mmCIF file of C-alpha atoms in Angstrom:
data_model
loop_
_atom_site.group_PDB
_atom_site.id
_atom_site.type_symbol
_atom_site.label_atom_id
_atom_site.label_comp_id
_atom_site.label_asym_id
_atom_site.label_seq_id
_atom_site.Cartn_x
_atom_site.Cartn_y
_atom_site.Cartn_z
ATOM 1 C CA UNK A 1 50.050 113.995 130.583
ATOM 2 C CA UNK A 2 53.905 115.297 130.035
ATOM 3 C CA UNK A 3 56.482 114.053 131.426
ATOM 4 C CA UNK A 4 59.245 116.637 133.247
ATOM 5 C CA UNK A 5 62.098 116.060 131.347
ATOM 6 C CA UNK A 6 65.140 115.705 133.361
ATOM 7 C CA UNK A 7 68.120 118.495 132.314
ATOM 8 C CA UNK A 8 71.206 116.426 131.134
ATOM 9 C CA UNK A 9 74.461 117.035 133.628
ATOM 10 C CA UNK A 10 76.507 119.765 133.192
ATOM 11 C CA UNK A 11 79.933 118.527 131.626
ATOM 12 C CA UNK A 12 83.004 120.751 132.861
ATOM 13 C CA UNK A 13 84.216 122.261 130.072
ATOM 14 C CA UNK A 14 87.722 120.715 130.916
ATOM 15 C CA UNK A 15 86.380 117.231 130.369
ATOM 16 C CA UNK A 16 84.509 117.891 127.205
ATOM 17 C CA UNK A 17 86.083 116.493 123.978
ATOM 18 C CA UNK A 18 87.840 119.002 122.144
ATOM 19 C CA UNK A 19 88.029 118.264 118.059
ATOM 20 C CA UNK A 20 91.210 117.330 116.674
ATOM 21 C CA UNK A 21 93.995 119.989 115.503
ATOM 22 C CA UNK A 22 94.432 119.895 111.774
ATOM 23 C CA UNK A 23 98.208 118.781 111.261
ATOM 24 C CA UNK A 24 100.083 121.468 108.957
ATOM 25 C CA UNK A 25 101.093 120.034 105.797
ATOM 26 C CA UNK A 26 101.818 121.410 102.460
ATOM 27 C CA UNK A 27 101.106 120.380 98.884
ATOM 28 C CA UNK A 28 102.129 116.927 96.755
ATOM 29 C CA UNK A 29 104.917 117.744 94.248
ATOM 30 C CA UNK A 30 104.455 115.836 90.970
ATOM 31 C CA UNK A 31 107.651 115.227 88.766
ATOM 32 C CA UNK A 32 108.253 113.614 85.111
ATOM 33 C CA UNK A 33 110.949 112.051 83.957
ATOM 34 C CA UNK A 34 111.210 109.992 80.715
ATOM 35 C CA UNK A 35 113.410 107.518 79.339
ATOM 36 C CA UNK A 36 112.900 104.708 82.201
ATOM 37 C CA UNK A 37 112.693 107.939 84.532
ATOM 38 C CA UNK A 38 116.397 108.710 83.236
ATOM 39 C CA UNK A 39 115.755 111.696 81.087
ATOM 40 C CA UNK A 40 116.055 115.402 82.414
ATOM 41 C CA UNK A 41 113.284 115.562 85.159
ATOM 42 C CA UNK A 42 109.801 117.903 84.505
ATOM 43 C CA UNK A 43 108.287 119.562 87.529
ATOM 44 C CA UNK A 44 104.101 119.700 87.466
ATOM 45 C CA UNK A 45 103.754 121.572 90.127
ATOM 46 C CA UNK A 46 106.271 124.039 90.515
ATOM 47 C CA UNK A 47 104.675 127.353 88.928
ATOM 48 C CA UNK A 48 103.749 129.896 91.170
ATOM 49 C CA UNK A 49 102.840 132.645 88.854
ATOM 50 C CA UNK A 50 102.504 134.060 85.565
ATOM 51 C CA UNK A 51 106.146 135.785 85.474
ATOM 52 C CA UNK A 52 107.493 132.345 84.814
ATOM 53 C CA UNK A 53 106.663 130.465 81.691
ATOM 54 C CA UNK A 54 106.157 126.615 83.010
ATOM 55 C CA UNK A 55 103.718 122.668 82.847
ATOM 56 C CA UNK A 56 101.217 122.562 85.701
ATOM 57 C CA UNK A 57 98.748 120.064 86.559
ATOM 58 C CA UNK A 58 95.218 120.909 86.412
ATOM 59 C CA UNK A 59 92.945 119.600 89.088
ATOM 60 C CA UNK A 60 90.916 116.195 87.219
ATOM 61 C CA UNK A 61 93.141 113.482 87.784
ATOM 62 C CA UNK A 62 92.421 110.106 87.895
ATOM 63 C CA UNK A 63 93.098 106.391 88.050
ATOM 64 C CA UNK A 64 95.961 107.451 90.942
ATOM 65 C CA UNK A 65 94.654 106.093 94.340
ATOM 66 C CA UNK A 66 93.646 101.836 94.239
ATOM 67 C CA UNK A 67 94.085 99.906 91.301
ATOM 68 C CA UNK A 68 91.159 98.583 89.433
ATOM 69 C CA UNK A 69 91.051 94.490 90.078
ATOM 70 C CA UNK A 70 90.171 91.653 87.614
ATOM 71 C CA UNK A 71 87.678 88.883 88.922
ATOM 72 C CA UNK A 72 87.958 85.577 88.069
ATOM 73 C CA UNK A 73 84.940 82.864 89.024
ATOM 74 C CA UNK A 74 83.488 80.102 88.617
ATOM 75 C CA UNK A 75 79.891 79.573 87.569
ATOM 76 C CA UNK A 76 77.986 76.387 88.815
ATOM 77 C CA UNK A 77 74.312 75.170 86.842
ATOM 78 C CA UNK A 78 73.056 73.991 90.549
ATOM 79 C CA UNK A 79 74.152 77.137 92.315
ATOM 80 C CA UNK A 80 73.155 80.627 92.064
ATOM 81 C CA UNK A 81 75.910 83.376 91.315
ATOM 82 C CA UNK A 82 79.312 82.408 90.974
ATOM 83 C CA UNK A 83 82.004 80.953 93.027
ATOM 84 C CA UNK A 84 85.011 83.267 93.416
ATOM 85 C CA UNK A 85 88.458 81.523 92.308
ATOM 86 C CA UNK A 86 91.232 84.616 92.667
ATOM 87 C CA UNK A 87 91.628 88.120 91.640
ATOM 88 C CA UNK A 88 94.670 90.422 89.958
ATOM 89 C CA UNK A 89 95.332 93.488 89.932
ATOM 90 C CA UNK A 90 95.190 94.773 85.887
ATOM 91 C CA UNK A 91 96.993 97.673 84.335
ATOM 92 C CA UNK A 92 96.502 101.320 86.047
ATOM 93 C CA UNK A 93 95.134 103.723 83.351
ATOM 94 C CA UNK A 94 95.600 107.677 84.271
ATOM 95 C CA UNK A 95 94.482 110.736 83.040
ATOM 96 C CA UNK A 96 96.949 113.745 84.408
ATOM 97 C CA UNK A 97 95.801 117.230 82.738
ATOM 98 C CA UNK A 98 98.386 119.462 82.289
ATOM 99 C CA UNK A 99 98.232 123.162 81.385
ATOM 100 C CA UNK A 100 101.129 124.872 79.650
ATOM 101 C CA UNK A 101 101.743 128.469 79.694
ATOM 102 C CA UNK A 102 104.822 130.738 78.272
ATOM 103 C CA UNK A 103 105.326 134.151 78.032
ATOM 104 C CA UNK A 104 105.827 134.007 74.135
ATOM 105 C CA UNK A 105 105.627 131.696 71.344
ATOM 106 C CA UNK A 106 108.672 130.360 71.436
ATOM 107 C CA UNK A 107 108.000 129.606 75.234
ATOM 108 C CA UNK A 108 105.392 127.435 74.708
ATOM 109 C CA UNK A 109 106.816 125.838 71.574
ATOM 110 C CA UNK A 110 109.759 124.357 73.646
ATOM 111 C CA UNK A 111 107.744 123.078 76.822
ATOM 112 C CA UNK A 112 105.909 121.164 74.116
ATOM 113 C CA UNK A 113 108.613 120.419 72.403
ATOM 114 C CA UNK A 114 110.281 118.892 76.051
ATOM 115 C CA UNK A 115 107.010 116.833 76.646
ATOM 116 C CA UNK A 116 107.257 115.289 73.460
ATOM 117 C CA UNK A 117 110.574 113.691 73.421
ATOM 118 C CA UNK A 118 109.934 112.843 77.400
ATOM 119 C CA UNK A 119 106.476 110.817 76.278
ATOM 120 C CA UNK A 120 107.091 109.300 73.391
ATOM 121 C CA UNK A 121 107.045 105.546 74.922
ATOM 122 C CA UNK A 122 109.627 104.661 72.315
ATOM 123 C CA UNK A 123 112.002 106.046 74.373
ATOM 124 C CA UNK A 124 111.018 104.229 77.481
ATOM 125 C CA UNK A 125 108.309 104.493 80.137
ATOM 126 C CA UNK A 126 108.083 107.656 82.060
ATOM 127 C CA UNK A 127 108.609 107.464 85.923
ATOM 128 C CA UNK A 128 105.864 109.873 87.496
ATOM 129 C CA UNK A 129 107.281 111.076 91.057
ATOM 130 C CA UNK A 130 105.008 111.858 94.142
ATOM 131 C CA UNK A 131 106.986 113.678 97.113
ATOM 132 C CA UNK A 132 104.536 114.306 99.770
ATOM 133 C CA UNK A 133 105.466 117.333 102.060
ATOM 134 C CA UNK A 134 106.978 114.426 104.891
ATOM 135 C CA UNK A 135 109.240 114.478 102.040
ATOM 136 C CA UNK A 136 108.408 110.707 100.837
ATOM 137 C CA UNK A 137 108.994 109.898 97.022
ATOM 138 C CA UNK A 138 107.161 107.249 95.673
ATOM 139 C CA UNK A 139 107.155 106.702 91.838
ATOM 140 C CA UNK A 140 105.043 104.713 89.221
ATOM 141 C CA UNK A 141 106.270 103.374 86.012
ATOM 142 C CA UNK A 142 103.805 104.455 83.028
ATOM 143 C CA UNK A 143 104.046 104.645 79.317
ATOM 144 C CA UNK A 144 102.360 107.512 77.570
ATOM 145 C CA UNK A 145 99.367 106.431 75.404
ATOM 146 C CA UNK A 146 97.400 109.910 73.696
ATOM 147 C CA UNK A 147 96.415 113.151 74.964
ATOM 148 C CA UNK A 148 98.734 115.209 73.393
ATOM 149 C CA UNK A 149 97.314 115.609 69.924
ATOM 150 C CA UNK A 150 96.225 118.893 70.111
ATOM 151 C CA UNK A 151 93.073 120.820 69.024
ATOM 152 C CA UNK A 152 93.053 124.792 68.246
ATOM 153 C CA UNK A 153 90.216 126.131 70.370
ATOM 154 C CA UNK A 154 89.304 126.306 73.650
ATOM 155 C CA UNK A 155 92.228 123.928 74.319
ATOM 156 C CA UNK A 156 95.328 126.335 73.009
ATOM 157 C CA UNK A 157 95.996 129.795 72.374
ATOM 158 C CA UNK A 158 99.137 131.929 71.354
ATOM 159 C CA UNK A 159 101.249 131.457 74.284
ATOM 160 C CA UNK A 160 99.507 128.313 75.782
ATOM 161 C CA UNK A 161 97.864 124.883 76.093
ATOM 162 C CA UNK A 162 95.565 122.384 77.772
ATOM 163 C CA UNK A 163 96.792 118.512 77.323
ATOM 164 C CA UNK A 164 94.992 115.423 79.213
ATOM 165 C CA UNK A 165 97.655 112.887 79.304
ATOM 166 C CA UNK A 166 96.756 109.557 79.308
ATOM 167 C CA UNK A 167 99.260 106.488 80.476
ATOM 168 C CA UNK A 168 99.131 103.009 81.313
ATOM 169 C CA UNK A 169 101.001 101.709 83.993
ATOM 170 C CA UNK A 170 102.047 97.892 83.173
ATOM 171 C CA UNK A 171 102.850 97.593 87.083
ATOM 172 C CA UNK A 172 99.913 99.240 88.536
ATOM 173 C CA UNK A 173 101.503 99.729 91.896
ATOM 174 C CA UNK A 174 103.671 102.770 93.258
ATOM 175 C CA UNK A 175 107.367 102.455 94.713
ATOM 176 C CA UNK A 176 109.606 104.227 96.920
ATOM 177 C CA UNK A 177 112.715 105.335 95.507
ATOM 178 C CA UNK A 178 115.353 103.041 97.151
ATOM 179 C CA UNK A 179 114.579 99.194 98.070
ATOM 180 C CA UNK A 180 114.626 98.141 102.002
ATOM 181 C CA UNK A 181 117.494 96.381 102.685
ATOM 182 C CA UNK A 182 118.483 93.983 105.834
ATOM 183 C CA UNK A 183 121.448 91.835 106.464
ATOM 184 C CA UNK A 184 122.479 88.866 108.699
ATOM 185 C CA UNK A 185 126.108 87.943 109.124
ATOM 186 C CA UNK A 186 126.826 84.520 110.294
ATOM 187 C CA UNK A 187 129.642 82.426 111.750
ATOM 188 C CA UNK A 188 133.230 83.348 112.932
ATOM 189 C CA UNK A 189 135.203 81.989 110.437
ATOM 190 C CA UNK A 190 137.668 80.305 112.574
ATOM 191 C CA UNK A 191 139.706 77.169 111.001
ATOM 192 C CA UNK A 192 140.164 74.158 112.594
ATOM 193 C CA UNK A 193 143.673 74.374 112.426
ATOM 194 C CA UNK A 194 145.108 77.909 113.975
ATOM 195 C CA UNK A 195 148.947 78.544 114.616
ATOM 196 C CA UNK A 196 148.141 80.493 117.263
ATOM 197 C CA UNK A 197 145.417 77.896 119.310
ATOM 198 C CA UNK A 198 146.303 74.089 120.214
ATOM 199 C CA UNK A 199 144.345 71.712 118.154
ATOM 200 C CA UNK A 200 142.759 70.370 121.443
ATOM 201 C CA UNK A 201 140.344 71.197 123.061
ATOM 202 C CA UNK A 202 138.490 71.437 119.604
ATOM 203 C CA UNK A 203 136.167 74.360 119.131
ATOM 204 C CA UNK A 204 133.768 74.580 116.673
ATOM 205 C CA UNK A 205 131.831 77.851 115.887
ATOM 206 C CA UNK A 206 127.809 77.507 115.708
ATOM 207 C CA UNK A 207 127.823 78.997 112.684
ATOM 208 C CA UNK A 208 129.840 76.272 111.184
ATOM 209 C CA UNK A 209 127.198 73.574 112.568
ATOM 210 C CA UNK A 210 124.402 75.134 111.650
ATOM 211 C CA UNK A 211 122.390 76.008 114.892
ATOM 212 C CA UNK A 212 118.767 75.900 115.099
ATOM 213 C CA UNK A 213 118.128 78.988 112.690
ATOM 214 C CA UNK A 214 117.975 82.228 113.055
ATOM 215 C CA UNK A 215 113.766 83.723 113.595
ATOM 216 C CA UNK A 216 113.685 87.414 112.286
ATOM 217 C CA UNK A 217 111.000 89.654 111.547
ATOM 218 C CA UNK A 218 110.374 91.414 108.173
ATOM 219 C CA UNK A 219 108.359 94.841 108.025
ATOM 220 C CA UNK A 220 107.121 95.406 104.836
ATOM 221 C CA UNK A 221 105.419 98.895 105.436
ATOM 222 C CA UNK A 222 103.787 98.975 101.656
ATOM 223 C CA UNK A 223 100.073 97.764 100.823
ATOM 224 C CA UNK A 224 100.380 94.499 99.197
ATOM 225 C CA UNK A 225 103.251 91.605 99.314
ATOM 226 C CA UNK A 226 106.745 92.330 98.385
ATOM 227 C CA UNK A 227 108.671 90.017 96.392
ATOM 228 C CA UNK A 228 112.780 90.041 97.706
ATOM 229 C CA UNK A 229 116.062 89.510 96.399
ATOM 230 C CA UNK A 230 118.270 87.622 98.596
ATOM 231 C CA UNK A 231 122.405 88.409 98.410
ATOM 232 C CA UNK A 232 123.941 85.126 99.993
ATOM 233 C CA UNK A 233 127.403 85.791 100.438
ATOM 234 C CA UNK A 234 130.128 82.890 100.915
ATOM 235 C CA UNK A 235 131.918 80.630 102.284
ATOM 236 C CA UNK A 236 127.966 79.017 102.531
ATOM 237 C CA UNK A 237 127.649 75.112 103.037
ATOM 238 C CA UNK A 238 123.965 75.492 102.527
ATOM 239 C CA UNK A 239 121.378 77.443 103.718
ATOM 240 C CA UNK A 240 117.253 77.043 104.172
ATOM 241 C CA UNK A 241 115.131 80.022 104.446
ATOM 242 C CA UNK A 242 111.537 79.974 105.260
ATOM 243 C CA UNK A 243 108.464 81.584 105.863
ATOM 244 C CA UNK A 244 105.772 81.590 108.159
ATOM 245 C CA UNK A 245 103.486 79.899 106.397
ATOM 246 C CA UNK A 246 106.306 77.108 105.759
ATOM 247 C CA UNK A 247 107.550 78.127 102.330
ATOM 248 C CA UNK A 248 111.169 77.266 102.226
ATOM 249 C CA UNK A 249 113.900 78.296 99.759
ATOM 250 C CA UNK A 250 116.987 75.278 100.245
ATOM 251 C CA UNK A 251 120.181 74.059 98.982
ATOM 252 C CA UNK A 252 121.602 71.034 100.643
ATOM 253 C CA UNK A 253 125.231 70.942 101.187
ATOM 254 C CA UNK A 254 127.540 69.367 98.144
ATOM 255 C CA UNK A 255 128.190 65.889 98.417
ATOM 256 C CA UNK A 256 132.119 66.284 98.340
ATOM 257 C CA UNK A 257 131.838 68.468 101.301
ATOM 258 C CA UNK A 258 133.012 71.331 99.758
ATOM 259 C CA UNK A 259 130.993 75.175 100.394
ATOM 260 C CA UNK A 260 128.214 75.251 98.097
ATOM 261 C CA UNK A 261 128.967 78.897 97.342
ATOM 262 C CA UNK A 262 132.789 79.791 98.071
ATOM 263 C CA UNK A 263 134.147 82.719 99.989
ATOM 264 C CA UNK A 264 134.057 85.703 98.051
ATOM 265 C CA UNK A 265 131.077 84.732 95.297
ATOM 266 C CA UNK A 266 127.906 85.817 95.972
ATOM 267 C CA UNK A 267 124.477 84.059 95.109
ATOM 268 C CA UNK A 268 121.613 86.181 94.282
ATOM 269 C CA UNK A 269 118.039 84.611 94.213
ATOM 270 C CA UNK A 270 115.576 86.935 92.395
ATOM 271 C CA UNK A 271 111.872 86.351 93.554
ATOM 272 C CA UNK A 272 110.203 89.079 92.146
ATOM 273 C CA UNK A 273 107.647 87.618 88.990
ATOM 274 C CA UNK A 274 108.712 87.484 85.396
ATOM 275 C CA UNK A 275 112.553 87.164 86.627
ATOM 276 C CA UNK A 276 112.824 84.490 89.327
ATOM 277 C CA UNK A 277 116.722 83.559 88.632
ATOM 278 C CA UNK A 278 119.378 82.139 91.134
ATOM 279 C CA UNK A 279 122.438 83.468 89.665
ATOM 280 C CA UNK A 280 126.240 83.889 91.331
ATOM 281 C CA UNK A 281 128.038 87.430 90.506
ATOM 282 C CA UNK A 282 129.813 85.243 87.557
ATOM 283 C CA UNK A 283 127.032 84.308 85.894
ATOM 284 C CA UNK A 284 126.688 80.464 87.096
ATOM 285 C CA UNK A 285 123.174 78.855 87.378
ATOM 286 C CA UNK A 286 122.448 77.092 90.240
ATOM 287 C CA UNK A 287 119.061 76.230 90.138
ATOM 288 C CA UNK A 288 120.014 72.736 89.484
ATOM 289 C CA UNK A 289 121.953 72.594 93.088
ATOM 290 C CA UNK A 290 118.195 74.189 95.334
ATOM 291 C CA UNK A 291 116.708 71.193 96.898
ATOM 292 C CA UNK A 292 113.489 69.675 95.272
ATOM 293 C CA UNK A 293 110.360 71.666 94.162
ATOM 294 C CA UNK A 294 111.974 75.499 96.180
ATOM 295 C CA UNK A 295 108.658 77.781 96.913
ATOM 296 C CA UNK A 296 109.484 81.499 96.462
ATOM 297 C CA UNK A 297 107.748 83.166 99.173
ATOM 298 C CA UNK A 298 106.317 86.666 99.090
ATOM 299 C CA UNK A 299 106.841 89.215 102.649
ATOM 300 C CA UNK A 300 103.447 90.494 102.923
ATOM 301 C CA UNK A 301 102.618 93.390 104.461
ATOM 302 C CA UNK A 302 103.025 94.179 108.359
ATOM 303 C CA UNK A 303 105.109 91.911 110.347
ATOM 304 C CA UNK A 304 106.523 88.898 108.557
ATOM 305 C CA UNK A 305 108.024 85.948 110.670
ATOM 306 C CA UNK A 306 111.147 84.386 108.942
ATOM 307 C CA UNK A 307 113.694 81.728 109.869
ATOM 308 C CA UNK A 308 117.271 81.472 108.579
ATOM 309 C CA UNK A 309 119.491 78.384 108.521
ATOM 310 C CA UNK A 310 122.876 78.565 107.132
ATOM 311 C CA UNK A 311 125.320 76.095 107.929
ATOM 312 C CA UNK A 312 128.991 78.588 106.898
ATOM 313 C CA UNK A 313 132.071 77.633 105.745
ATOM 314 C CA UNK A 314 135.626 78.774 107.071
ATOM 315 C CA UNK A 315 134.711 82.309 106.946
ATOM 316 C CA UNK A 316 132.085 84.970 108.058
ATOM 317 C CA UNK A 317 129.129 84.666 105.532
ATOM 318 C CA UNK A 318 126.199 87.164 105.113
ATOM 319 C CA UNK A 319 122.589 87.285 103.348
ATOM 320 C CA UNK A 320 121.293 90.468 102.541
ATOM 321 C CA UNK A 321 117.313 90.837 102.242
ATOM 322 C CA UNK A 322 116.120 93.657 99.143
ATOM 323 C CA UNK A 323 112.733 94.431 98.304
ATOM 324 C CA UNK A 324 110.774 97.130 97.073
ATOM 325 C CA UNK A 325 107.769 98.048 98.940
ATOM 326 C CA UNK A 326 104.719 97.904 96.710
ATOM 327 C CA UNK A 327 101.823 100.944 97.317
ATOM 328 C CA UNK A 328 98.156 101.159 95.904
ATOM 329 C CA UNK A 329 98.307 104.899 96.023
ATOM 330 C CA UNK A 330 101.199 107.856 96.062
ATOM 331 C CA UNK A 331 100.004 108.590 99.106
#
């Protein structure tokens, strides 16, 4: 026998979900510049019609959104599959085709002409720029590998001509234009001995003795760790900065009680991978004068809890955090 089958409710229409508003936004720019992204910049993108002779990118792209990751495992004769061990990120390879179209010979001739002297890679890598209509830049470094040999046919005519440019990116990840940058200032500076103060009662500035630290927070807005730069400006006595995890970059004060880096010197400790220097602005190593076995710590992305110890010298002193946020994608 059937069963009635009960109507559902009758929703209000004011209570019914309405589907989301599409936000307006316009199209991605894409600029070229060769010569370590020094030379005279290309636009890709910027041809609106046939009046103007002009490079534009052809839809096809690829190998721009996530890197492609290496594997590396173990294998075990007692186990099935593998055991996983750690992973990289390799080399980005992209394909960007291009068309080219000018109102004459010559036209064409020089737009070819100006992509060949901006790709050769002997000249440098080219610096591919992504400004999203928010009016964000970000930028990968990429060397220009073939595509560009040309083939009469279907691919050129008179006045024009197809190209699928191929690159390799050594860094496969996308930056913004200009680093982040955050500074601490510590300390007063005050002497113990003032003409203008009695000696007694004695004061003594926390920033002098130290204090318990300083806990900060680091936003690192990109998609995979950052690697800084820290600017320690003197008078410094010594200084400890640490992660979250515990990492800790340190230099113990000089046995003669004298500041480890004077007032105005600046020590800069590079991070980043393949550099990883500790360098004043005069040259002077002082990787010798960190504490025992120093662990260069990454800010990963998100939040990032820090703490800074510096112990200052008769003098306002200042570290300044850089680093370059690191994205899988232009976007």
């Amino acid at each position: 026998m059937p069963l009635p089958a009960k109507a559902a409710p009758r929703v209000p229409e004011s209570l019914r979900d309405l589907p989301p508003v599409p936000q307006e936004w316009g199209r991605t720019s894409v600029v070229l510049a060769g010569s370590n992204g020094e030379g005279d910049a290309i636009p890709l993108t910027s041809v609106s019609n046939t009046v103007w002779p002009g490079i534009l990118i052809q839809p096809g792209a690829t190998g721009l959104d996530m890197p492609l990751y290496q594997l590396f495992s173990d294998e075990s004769p007692n186990l099935d599959g593998s055991i996983f061990r750690s992973t990289r990120a390799s080399a980005r390879e992209i394909m960007i085709p291009v068309f080219l179209y000018g109102v004459d010979r010559p036209t064409v001739n020089s737009l070819k002409r100006k992509l060949f002297q901006a790709l050769n890679p002997r000249n440098g890598y080219c610096a591919i720029r992504f400004t999203e209509w928010s009016g964000e830049t970000r930028q990968l470094a990429a060397y220009y590998k073939g595509g560009m040999e040309g083939a009469e046919g279907d691919t050129a005519g008179f006045t024009w001509a197809k190209y699928a440019l191929n690159f390799t990116a050594m860094d496969p990840y996308f930056y913004p234009l200009s680093p982040r940058s955050i500074k601490w200032s510590f300390g007063t500076g005050d002497p113990l001995l003032s003409d203008s103060k009695n000696l007694f009662p004695m004061e003594i500035s926390e920033g002098v003795l130290g204090g318990d630290g300083e806990p900060l927070i680091i936003e690192n807005p990109g998609d995979v760790e950052a690697w800084p730069v820290w600017d320690l400006r003197g008078p410094i006595r010594s200084f400890q900065l640490t992660s979250s995890s515990g990492a800790t970059i340190k230099a113990s004060p000089p046995g003669d009680s004298s500041d480890l880096i004077p007032a105005g010197r600046t020590l800069t400790i590079d991070t980043r991978p393949g550099r990883k220097t500790v360098r004043d602005d005069r040259g002077t190593n002082y990787w010798e004068r960190l504490d025992t076995n120093p662990e260069f710590w990454p800010v990963a992305p998100g939040s990032t809890d820090a703490l800074i110890t510096v112990v200052t010298g008769s003098g306002k002193s200042a570290i300044t955090l850089l680093f370059h946020p690191r994205y899988a994608s232009f976007i």
